[in-house]
Amino acid sequence: MSESTSTVSAVATAPRKGGGRRRLTLPVVLLIIAGGLALFSLVRVISGANDLTSVGQVSGALQLAVPIGLAGLGGLWAERAGVVNIGLEGMMILGTWFGAWAGFQWGPWTGVVLGIVGGALGGLLHAIMTVTFNVNHIVSGVAITILATGLTRYLSNFTFAEAPGGSSKQSPRIEGIDRITIPGLSDWLADLQSQHWFFVSDLAGVLGGLVTNLSLLTVVALLLIPGTWWLLWRTAFGLRLRSCGENPVAAESLGVNVYKYKYIAVVVSGGLAGLAGAFLAIVSTGIYQEGQTGGRGYIGLAAMIFGNWMPGGMALGAGLFGFTDSLKLRGGAENVHAMLLLVAILLVAWAGWQLYKKKFTTGAVSLVVAAGLFLWYANTDLLPSQFVDAAPYITTLLVLAVSAQRLRMPKADGLPYKKGQGK
């Protein structure tokens, strides 16, 4: 590695004040996953909500998590280069429309490509406004979302409305992308999960959801997560891109074309959001419908923040939101009711940790909230339908509130930058 690249690496990975946190090793990560699964198993046994970790539940959660994860991945690309992309929702909308428009005419994979192109065009517009003209990133993102909503509504009036089976608010049915199921293994895991044994059946349910009725586009989306990590954290290109989000003036002084890397990052960000939209239209529903993104672009941003601007953490956040949404759709009030017990147990553990660190106020408040949730769970059998519908969004707020104290965004994220300003 050259001296210039080494210096850029130092700029991009400079530790925050007070020292950085230790990196989690693979054995520790696996231990945390096993502990979380054991906790879910305990809650399932106590509550009797046997669908909590079933094959269908995990498969549904994965399908719901993919659009959120792709949007979050798009946000990560942009913000690692120093550009806040609040317009992910609008780029997802463009992806749904262009994906459906091309998909019902020329096939689903063409729809996927055009969905990516539609989102990338939104990203390009965002880059022009924020990077070249220094428009406020939030204003630009909101404007793109409003523009995308109006544009797709206008285009639908003379495309889908005139197509057989379509209307001004939805497209004709789109041909589906092939799905894969591993024969033998899928059936065996489903049988093992149906035994409802502690931990073993829950593990079988999770693994079964990953090998049953899996769309090929889901596989592509999952591979993008380690691919992004490798590209941004293990290549010179990634080091230069991340240096633009940490200290663009220092990066420019070392010969990095900051504008170029910001443009690349934001266009890729839009393309990933467009892919998320195409997934919604082609895989999740098989049809375009006005308003079908449902705020998933914003939830993707929340997942990215929860994950501390890292691909792995972002994927965990997207999985959490997708799982909560799947609980609502599959088991409704019963499954969400069981989650009250889970949250109460987690709050007790969190309170113990806070008390151990001598943060007595935070620990006491957590214990009070946990006691309230225990009482709510013990004295009810089902939850109001309004609460069940709001569960994914409540989860988003709670997770962000808990994780906010341990976040570290790129230092130059959202800050205006002009070429040559460091001279």
CSV table of C-alpha atoms in Angstrom, one decimal:
chain,number,residue,atom,x,y,z
A,1,MET,CA,0.0,0.0,0.0
A,2,SER,CA,1.4,3.4,-1.0
A,3,GLU,CA,2.2,6.1,1.6
A,4,SER,CA,-0.8,8.2,0.3
A,5,THR,CA,-3.2,5.3,0.7
A,6,SER,CA,-1.9,4.6,4.1
A,7,THR,CA,-2.5,8.2,5.2
A,8,VAL,CA,-6.0,8.2,3.7
A,9,SER,CA,-6.6,5.0,5.7
A,10,ALA,CA,-5.5,6.7,8.9
A,11,VAL,CA,-7.9,9.6,8.1
A,12,ALA,CA,-10.8,7.2,7.4
A,13,THR,CA,-10.3,5.1,10.4
A,14,ALA,CA,-9.2,7.6,13.0
A,15,PRO,CA,-10.5,6.5,16.4
A,16,ARG,CA,-12.9,8.7,18.3
A,17,LYS,CA,-12.0,10.4,21.5
A,18,GLY,CA,-11.8,8.1,24.5
A,19,GLY,CA,-10.7,5.1,22.4
A,20,GLY,CA,-12.7,2.8,20.2
A,21,ARG,CA,-14.7,-0.2,21.2
A,22,ARG,CA,-13.2,-3.7,20.8
A,23,ARG,CA,-14.1,-5.5,17.7
A,24,LEU,CA,-16.4,-8.5,18.2
A,25,THR,CA,-14.7,-11.8,17.2
A,26,LEU,CA,-16.7,-14.5,15.4
A,27,PRO,CA,-17.0,-16.8,18.5
A,28,VAL,CA,-18.4,-13.8,20.5
A,29,VAL,CA,-20.9,-13.0,17.8
A,30,LEU,CA,-22.0,-16.6,17.6
A,31,LEU,CA,-22.4,-16.7,21.4
A,32,ILE,CA,-24.5,-13.5,21.3
A,33,ILE,CA,-26.7,-15.0,18.5
A,34,ALA,CA,-27.1,-18.3,20.5
A,35,GLY,CA,-28.0,-16.3,23.6
A,36,GLY,CA,-30.6,-14.3,21.7
A,37,LEU,CA,-32.1,-17.4,20.2
A,38,ALA,CA,-32.3,-19.0,23.7
A,39,LEU,CA,-34.1,-16.0,25.0
A,40,PHE,CA,-36.6,-16.2,22.1
A,41,SER,CA,-37.1,-19.9,22.9
A,42,LEU,CA,-37.7,-19.1,26.6
A,43,VAL,CA,-40.3,-16.5,25.6
A,44,ARG,CA,-42.0,-18.9,23.2
A,45,VAL,CA,-42.2,-21.7,25.8
A,46,ILE,CA,-43.7,-19.3,28.5
A,47,SER,CA,-46.1,-17.5,26.2
A,48,GLY,CA,-47.2,-20.5,24.0
A,49,ALA,CA,-46.7,-18.4,20.9
A,50,ASN,CA,-45.2,-21.3,18.9
A,51,ASP,CA,-45.2,-19.3,15.6
A,52,LEU,CA,-42.6,-16.9,17.1
A,53,THR,CA,-39.6,-18.7,15.5
A,54,SER,CA,-41.4,-20.9,12.9
A,55,VAL,CA,-40.1,-21.5,9.4
A,56,GLY,CA,-42.9,-19.4,8.0
A,57,GLN,CA,-42.2,-16.6,10.5
A,58,VAL,CA,-38.5,-16.4,9.7
A,59,SER,CA,-39.1,-16.7,5.9
A,60,GLY,CA,-41.6,-13.9,6.1
A,61,ALA,CA,-39.3,-11.7,8.2
A,62,LEU,CA,-36.5,-12.2,5.8
A,63,GLN,CA,-38.7,-11.0,2.9
A,64,LEU,CA,-39.8,-8.0,4.8
A,65,ALA,CA,-36.3,-7.2,6.0
A,66,VAL,CA,-34.7,-7.2,2.5
A,67,PRO,CA,-36.2,-3.9,1.2
A,68,ILE,CA,-35.3,-2.2,4.5
A,69,GLY,CA,-31.8,-3.6,4.5
A,70,LEU,CA,-31.2,-2.5,0.9
A,71,ALA,CA,-32.4,1.0,1.7
A,72,GLY,CA,-30.2,1.0,4.8
A,73,LEU,CA,-27.2,-0.2,2.7
A,74,GLY,CA,-27.9,2.7,0.3
A,75,GLY,CA,-27.9,5.1,3.2
A,76,LEU,CA,-24.6,3.7,4.4
A,77,TRP,CA,-22.9,4.2,1.1
A,78,ALA,CA,-23.9,7.8,0.9
A,79,GLU,CA,-23.2,8.8,4.5
A,80,ARG,CA,-19.8,7.0,4.5
A,81,ALA,CA,-18.9,9.5,1.8
A,82,GLY,CA,-20.4,12.4,3.8
A,83,VAL,CA,-23.8,12.9,2.1
A,84,VAL,CA,-27.0,12.4,4.1
A,85,ASN,CA,-29.5,10.7,1.9
A,86,ILE,CA,-32.9,11.3,3.4
A,87,GLY,CA,-34.3,10.9,-0.1
A,88,LEU,CA,-34.0,7.1,0.1
A,89,GLU,CA,-37.8,6.8,0.3
A,90,GLY,CA,-38.2,8.8,-2.9
A,91,MET,CA,-35.6,6.6,-4.7
A,92,MET,CA,-37.4,3.5,-3.5
A,93,ILE,CA,-40.6,4.9,-5.0
A,94,LEU,CA,-38.8,5.4,-8.3
A,95,GLY,CA,-37.5,1.8,-8.1
A,96,THR,CA,-41.0,0.4,-7.5
A,97,TRP,CA,-42.4,2.2,-10.5
A,98,PHE,CA,-39.6,1.7,-13.0
A,99,GLY,CA,-39.2,-1.9,-11.8
A,100,ALA,CA,-42.9,-2.7,-12.3
A,101,TRP,CA,-43.2,-0.8,-15.6
A,102,ALA,CA,-40.3,-2.8,-17.1
A,103,GLY,CA,-41.2,-6.0,-15.3
A,104,PHE,CA,-44.7,-6.5,-16.7
A,105,GLN,CA,-43.5,-5.8,-20.2
A,106,TRP,CA,-40.1,-7.5,-20.5
A,107,GLY,CA,-39.8,-9.8,-17.5
A,108,PRO,CA,-38.8,-9.5,-13.8
A,109,TRP,CA,-35.1,-9.3,-14.2
A,110,THR,CA,-35.4,-6.5,-16.7
A,111,GLY,CA,-37.6,-4.9,-14.1
A,112,VAL,CA,-34.9,-5.3,-11.5
A,113,VAL,CA,-32.3,-3.6,-13.7
A,114,LEU,CA,-34.7,-0.7,-14.5
A,115,GLY,CA,-35.6,-0.3,-10.9
A,116,ILE,CA,-31.9,0.1,-10.0
A,117,VAL,CA,-31.6,2.7,-12.9
A,118,GLY,CA,-34.6,4.6,-11.6
A,119,GLY,CA,-33.2,4.8,-8.1
A,120,ALA,CA,-29.8,5.7,-9.4
A,121,LEU,CA,-31.2,8.6,-11.4
A,122,GLY,CA,-32.7,9.9,-8.1
A,123,GLY,CA,-29.3,9.5,-6.5
A,124,LEU,CA,-27.7,11.4,-9.3
A,125,LEU,CA,-30.1,14.3,-8.9
A,126,HIS,CA,-29.4,14.3,-5.1
A,127,ALA,CA,-25.6,14.3,-5.8
A,128,ILE,CA,-25.9,17.2,-8.2
A,129,MET,CA,-27.9,19.3,-5.7
A,130,THR,CA,-25.8,18.4,-2.6
A,131,VAL,CA,-22.3,17.9,-3.9
A,132,THR,CA,-22.1,20.4,-6.8
A,133,PHE,CA,-24.5,23.1,-5.6
A,134,ASN,CA,-24.2,22.6,-1.9
A,135,VAL,CA,-28.0,22.4,-1.3
A,136,ASN,CA,-28.9,21.3,2.3
A,137,HIS,CA,-28.9,17.5,2.3
A,138,ILE,CA,-32.2,17.2,4.1
A,139,VAL,CA,-34.0,19.7,1.9
A,140,SER,CA,-32.7,17.9,-1.2
A,141,GLY,CA,-33.8,14.5,0.1
A,142,VAL,CA,-37.3,15.7,1.0
A,143,ALA,CA,-37.6,17.4,-2.4
A,144,ILE,CA,-36.6,14.2,-4.2
A,145,THR,CA,-39.2,12.2,-2.3
A,146,ILE,CA,-41.9,14.7,-3.1
A,147,LEU,CA,-40.8,14.8,-6.8
A,148,ALA,CA,-40.7,11.0,-7.0
A,149,THR,CA,-44.2,10.7,-5.6
A,150,GLY,CA,-45.7,13.2,-8.0
A,151,LEU,CA,-43.7,11.9,-11.0
A,152,THR,CA,-44.8,8.2,-10.5
A,153,ARG,CA,-48.4,9.3,-10.0
A,154,TYR,CA,-48.3,11.2,-13.3
A,155,LEU,CA,-46.6,8.5,-15.2
A,156,SER,CA,-49.1,5.9,-14.0
A,157,ASN,CA,-52.0,7.8,-15.5
A,158,PHE,CA,-50.9,7.1,-19.1
A,159,THR,CA,-49.0,3.8,-18.7
A,160,PHE,CA,-50.6,1.5,-16.1
A,161,ALA,CA,-54.0,3.0,-16.5
A,162,GLU,CA,-54.1,1.9,-20.2
A,163,ALA,CA,-52.6,-1.5,-19.6
A,164,PRO,CA,-54.8,-4.6,-19.2
A,165,GLY,CA,-55.3,-5.4,-15.5
A,166,GLY,CA,-53.8,-2.0,-14.5
A,167,SER,CA,-55.1,1.3,-13.2
A,168,SER,CA,-53.8,4.8,-12.4
A,169,LYS,CA,-52.7,3.5,-9.0
A,170,GLN,CA,-51.4,0.0,-9.7
A,171,SER,CA,-49.6,-2.0,-12.4
A,172,PRO,CA,-50.7,-5.2,-14.1
A,173,ARG,CA,-49.4,-8.4,-12.5
A,174,ILE,CA,-45.7,-8.9,-12.8
A,175,GLU,CA,-44.1,-12.4,-13.5
A,176,GLY,CA,-42.3,-13.6,-10.4
A,177,ILE,CA,-38.6,-14.4,-9.9
A,178,ASP,CA,-37.7,-18.0,-9.3
A,179,ARG,CA,-37.6,-19.2,-5.7
A,180,ILE,CA,-35.5,-22.0,-4.3
A,181,THR,CA,-36.1,-24.6,-1.6
A,182,ILE,CA,-33.5,-27.1,-0.6
A,183,PRO,CA,-35.4,-30.4,-0.8
A,184,GLY,CA,-35.0,-32.8,2.1
A,185,LEU,CA,-33.3,-30.3,4.3
A,186,SER,CA,-36.2,-27.9,4.3
A,187,ASP,CA,-38.7,-30.6,5.2
A,188,TRP,CA,-36.5,-32.0,7.9
A,189,LEU,CA,-36.0,-28.6,9.5
A,190,ALA,CA,-39.8,-27.9,9.3
A,191,ASP,CA,-40.5,-31.3,11.1
A,192,LEU,CA,-37.9,-30.5,13.8
A,193,GLN,CA,-39.4,-27.0,14.3
A,194,SER,CA,-42.9,-28.5,14.7
A,195,GLN,CA,-41.8,-30.5,17.8
A,196,HIS,CA,-41.5,-27.2,19.7
A,197,TRP,CA,-38.5,-28.3,21.7
A,198,PHE,CA,-36.5,-25.7,23.6
A,199,PHE,CA,-33.8,-24.0,21.5
A,200,VAL,CA,-33.4,-27.0,19.1
A,201,SER,CA,-36.8,-26.3,17.4
A,202,ASP,CA,-36.1,-22.6,17.3
A,203,LEU,CA,-32.8,-23.1,15.7
A,204,ALA,CA,-34.4,-25.4,13.1
A,205,GLY,CA,-37.1,-22.7,12.5
A,206,VAL,CA,-34.4,-20.1,11.8
A,207,LEU,CA,-32.4,-22.3,9.5
A,208,GLY,CA,-35.5,-23.6,7.8
A,209,GLY,CA,-36.6,-20.0,7.0
A,210,LEU,CA,-33.2,-19.5,5.2
A,211,VAL,CA,-33.6,-22.5,2.9
A,212,THR,CA,-37.3,-22.5,2.2
A,213,ASN,CA,-39.1,-20.5,-0.6
A,214,LEU,CA,-36.1,-18.2,-1.0
A,215,SER,CA,-36.2,-15.7,-3.9
A,216,LEU,CA,-33.1,-15.5,-6.0
A,217,LEU,CA,-33.2,-11.8,-5.6
A,218,THR,CA,-33.1,-12.3,-1.9
A,219,VAL,CA,-29.9,-14.2,-2.3
A,220,VAL,CA,-28.4,-11.3,-4.3
A,221,ALA,CA,-29.5,-8.8,-1.7
A,222,LEU,CA,-27.9,-10.9,1.1
A,223,LEU,CA,-24.6,-11.1,-0.8
A,224,LEU,CA,-24.5,-7.3,-1.1
A,225,ILE,CA,-24.0,-7.0,2.6
A,226,PRO,CA,-20.6,-8.7,2.8
A,227,GLY,CA,-19.8,-7.4,-0.6
A,228,THR,CA,-20.2,-3.8,0.7
A,229,TRP,CA,-18.2,-4.5,3.8
A,230,TRP,CA,-15.3,-5.9,1.7
A,231,LEU,CA,-15.4,-3.1,-0.9
A,232,LEU,CA,-15.6,-0.2,1.6
A,233,TRP,CA,-13.3,-1.7,4.4
A,234,ARG,CA,-10.8,-3.8,2.5
A,235,THR,CA,-10.0,-1.9,-0.7
A,236,ALA,CA,-8.2,1.3,-1.5
A,237,PHE,CA,-11.4,2.5,-3.2
A,238,GLY,CA,-13.3,2.1,0.0
A,239,LEU,CA,-10.6,3.8,2.1
A,240,ARG,CA,-10.7,6.9,-0.2
A,241,LEU,CA,-14.5,6.9,-0.2
A,242,ARG,CA,-14.7,6.7,3.6
A,243,SER,CA,-12.1,9.4,3.9
A,244,CYS,CA,-14.4,11.8,2.1
A,245,GLY,CA,-17.0,11.3,4.9
A,246,GLU,CA,-14.4,11.7,7.7
A,247,ASN,CA,-12.2,14.6,6.5
A,248,PRO,CA,-12.7,15.6,2.9
A,249,VAL,CA,-10.2,18.5,3.1
A,250,ALA,CA,-7.4,16.1,4.2
A,251,ALA,CA,-8.5,13.6,1.6
A,252,GLU,CA,-8.2,16.2,-1.1
A,253,SER,CA,-4.8,17.3,0.1
A,254,LEU,CA,-3.7,13.7,-0.5
A,255,GLY,CA,-4.9,13.7,-4.1
A,256,VAL,CA,-8.4,12.1,-3.6
A,257,ASN,CA,-11.0,13.5,-6.0
A,258,VAL,CA,-13.6,14.1,-3.3
A,259,TYR,CA,-16.4,15.1,-5.8
A,260,LYS,CA,-16.0,11.9,-7.8
A,261,TYR,CA,-16.2,9.7,-4.8
A,262,LYS,CA,-19.2,11.5,-3.4
A,263,TYR,CA,-21.0,11.2,-6.7
A,264,ILE,CA,-20.2,7.5,-7.0
A,265,ALA,CA,-21.4,6.9,-3.4
A,266,VAL,CA,-24.7,8.7,-3.8
A,267,VAL,CA,-25.5,7.2,-7.2
A,268,VAL,CA,-24.8,3.7,-5.8
A,269,SER,CA,-26.9,4.7,-2.8
A,270,GLY,CA,-29.8,5.5,-5.1
A,271,GLY,CA,-29.3,2.3,-7.1
A,272,LEU,CA,-29.6,0.2,-3.9
A,273,ALA,CA,-32.7,2.1,-2.9
A,274,GLY,CA,-34.1,1.5,-6.4
A,275,LEU,CA,-33.3,-2.2,-6.0
A,276,ALA,CA,-35.2,-2.2,-2.7
A,277,GLY,CA,-38.2,-0.7,-4.5
A,278,ALA,CA,-38.0,-3.2,-7.3
A,279,PHE,CA,-37.9,-6.0,-4.7
A,280,LEU,CA,-41.1,-4.7,-3.2
A,281,ALA,CA,-42.9,-4.5,-6.5
A,282,ILE,CA,-41.6,-7.7,-8.1
A,283,VAL,CA,-40.9,-10.1,-5.2
A,284,SER,CA,-42.9,-9.0,-2.2
A,285,THR,CA,-46.2,-8.2,-3.9
A,286,GLY,CA,-45.9,-9.0,-7.7
A,287,ILE,CA,-47.5,-5.7,-8.5
A,288,TYR,CA,-46.9,-1.9,-8.2
A,289,GLN,CA,-49.2,0.0,-6.0
A,290,GLU,CA,-49.1,3.7,-5.2
A,291,GLY,CA,-47.7,4.2,-1.7
A,292,GLN,CA,-46.4,0.7,-1.3
A,293,THR,CA,-43.0,1.7,0.1
A,294,GLY,CA,-44.8,2.7,3.3
A,295,GLY,CA,-41.9,4.6,4.8
A,296,ARG,CA,-39.5,1.8,4.5
A,297,GLY,CA,-36.8,4.2,3.2
A,298,TYR,CA,-36.9,6.0,6.5
A,299,ILE,CA,-36.9,2.7,8.5
A,300,GLY,CA,-33.8,1.7,6.4
A,301,LEU,CA,-32.1,4.9,7.6
A,302,ALA,CA,-33.1,3.9,11.2
A,303,ALA,CA,-31.6,0.5,10.6
A,304,MET,CA,-28.4,2.1,9.3
A,305,ILE,CA,-28.1,4.3,12.4
A,306,PHE,CA,-28.9,1.4,14.7
A,307,GLY,CA,-26.0,-0.5,13.0
A,308,ASN,CA,-23.6,2.4,13.7
A,309,TRP,CA,-23.0,3.0,9.9
A,310,MET,CA,-21.7,-0.6,9.5
A,311,PRO,CA,-23.1,-3.2,7.1
A,312,GLY,CA,-23.4,-6.0,9.8
A,313,GLY,CA,-25.1,-3.9,12.3
A,314,MET,CA,-27.4,-2.4,9.7
A,315,ALA,CA,-28.4,-6.0,8.6
A,316,LEU,CA,-29.2,-6.8,12.3
A,317,GLY,CA,-31.4,-3.7,12.5
A,318,ALA,CA,-33.2,-4.5,9.3
A,319,GLY,CA,-33.8,-8.0,10.5
A,320,LEU,CA,-35.2,-6.7,13.7
A,321,PHE,CA,-37.7,-4.4,11.9
A,322,GLY,CA,-38.6,-7.1,9.4
A,323,PHE,CA,-39.2,-9.6,12.2
A,324,THR,CA,-41.5,-7.2,14.1
A,325,ASP,CA,-43.4,-6.5,10.9
A,326,SER,CA,-43.7,-10.2,10.2
A,327,LEU,CA,-45.1,-10.9,13.7
A,328,LYS,CA,-47.9,-8.4,13.0
A,329,LEU,CA,-48.8,-10.0,9.7
A,330,ARG,CA,-48.6,-13.7,10.6
A,331,GLY,CA,-49.6,-14.1,14.3
A,332,GLY,CA,-51.1,-10.7,14.9
A,333,ALA,CA,-51.9,-9.8,18.5
A,334,GLU,CA,-50.7,-13.1,20.0
A,335,ASN,CA,-47.1,-12.8,18.7
A,336,VAL,CA,-46.8,-9.1,19.5
A,337,HIS,CA,-48.2,-9.9,23.0
A,338,ALA,CA,-45.4,-12.4,23.5
A,339,MET,CA,-42.9,-9.7,22.5
A,340,LEU,CA,-44.0,-7.7,25.6
A,341,LEU,CA,-42.4,-10.4,27.7
A,342,LEU,CA,-39.3,-10.4,25.6
A,343,VAL,CA,-38.9,-6.6,25.8
A,344,ALA,CA,-39.5,-6.7,29.6
A,345,ILE,CA,-36.7,-9.3,30.1
A,346,LEU,CA,-34.3,-7.3,27.9
A,347,LEU,CA,-35.1,-4.2,29.9
A,348,VAL,CA,-34.3,-6.0,33.2
A,349,ALA,CA,-30.9,-7.1,31.7
A,350,TRP,CA,-30.3,-3.6,30.5
A,351,ALA,CA,-31.2,-2.2,34.0
A,352,GLY,CA,-28.7,-4.6,35.6
A,353,TRP,CA,-26.0,-3.4,33.3
A,354,GLN,CA,-26.7,0.2,33.9
A,355,LEU,CA,-26.7,-0.4,37.7
A,356,TYR,CA,-23.4,-2.2,37.4
A,357,LYS,CA,-22.0,0.9,35.6
A,358,LYS,CA,-23.4,3.0,38.5
A,359,LYS,CA,-25.9,4.7,36.2
A,360,PHE,CA,-28.6,4.5,38.9
A,361,THR,CA,-31.2,6.8,37.3
A,362,THR,CA,-31.2,5.0,33.9
A,363,GLY,CA,-31.3,1.6,35.7
A,364,ALA,CA,-34.2,2.6,37.9
A,365,VAL,CA,-36.2,3.9,35.0
A,366,SER,CA,-35.6,0.7,33.0
A,367,LEU,CA,-36.7,-1.4,35.9
A,368,VAL,CA,-39.9,0.6,36.3
A,369,VAL,CA,-40.7,0.3,32.6
A,370,ALA,CA,-39.9,-3.5,32.7
A,371,ALA,CA,-42.3,-3.9,35.7
A,372,GLY,CA,-45.0,-2.1,33.8
A,373,LEU,CA,-44.5,-4.4,30.8
A,374,PHE,CA,-44.6,-7.5,33.0
A,375,LEU,CA,-47.9,-6.3,34.5
A,376,TRP,CA,-49.3,-5.6,31.1
A,377,TYR,CA,-48.3,-9.0,29.8
A,378,ALA,CA,-49.7,-10.8,32.9
A,379,ASN,CA,-53.0,-9.1,32.9
A,380,THR,CA,-53.9,-9.3,29.2
A,381,ASP,CA,-54.2,-12.1,26.6
A,382,LEU,CA,-54.2,-10.0,23.5
A,383,LEU,CA,-53.2,-6.5,22.5
A,384,PRO,CA,-55.4,-3.8,20.8
A,385,SER,CA,-55.2,-4.0,17.0
A,386,GLN,CA,-54.0,-0.4,16.8
A,387,PHE,CA,-50.9,-1.3,19.0
A,388,VAL,CA,-50.2,-4.3,16.8
A,389,ASP,CA,-50.3,-2.3,13.6
A,390,ALA,CA,-47.9,0.3,15.2
A,391,ALA,CA,-45.5,-2.3,16.6
A,392,PRO,CA,-42.8,-2.0,13.8
A,393,TYR,CA,-42.7,1.8,14.2
A,394,ILE,CA,-42.6,1.6,18.0
A,395,THR,CA,-39.7,-0.9,17.7
A,396,THR,CA,-37.9,1.6,15.5
A,397,LEU,CA,-38.2,4.4,18.1
A,398,LEU,CA,-37.2,2.2,21.0
A,399,VAL,CA,-34.2,0.7,19.3
A,400,LEU,CA,-32.9,4.2,18.3
A,401,ALA,CA,-33.5,5.5,21.8
A,402,VAL,CA,-31.5,2.7,23.4
A,403,SER,CA,-28.6,2.7,20.9
A,404,ALA,CA,-28.3,6.5,20.4
A,405,GLN,CA,-25.7,6.8,23.2
A,406,ARG,CA,-23.2,4.4,21.4
A,407,LEU,CA,-23.3,5.8,17.9
A,408,ARG,CA,-20.5,7.4,16.0
A,409,MET,CA,-21.4,8.9,12.6
A,410,PRO,CA,-18.8,9.9,10.0
A,411,LYS,CA,-17.3,13.2,11.1
A,412,ALA,CA,-18.1,15.1,7.9
A,413,ASP,CA,-21.5,13.6,7.3
A,414,GLY,CA,-23.9,16.2,6.1
A,415,LEU,CA,-21.4,19.0,6.2
A,416,PRO,CA,-21.0,21.3,3.1
A,417,TYR,CA,-17.8,20.9,1.1
A,418,LYS,CA,-16.3,22.9,-1.7
A,419,LYS,CA,-13.4,21.9,-3.8
A,420,GLY,CA,-10.2,23.5,-2.7
A,421,GLN,CA,-11.6,24.9,0.5
A,422,GLY,CA,-8.6,23.5,2.5
A,423,LYS,CA,-6.1,25.6,0.5
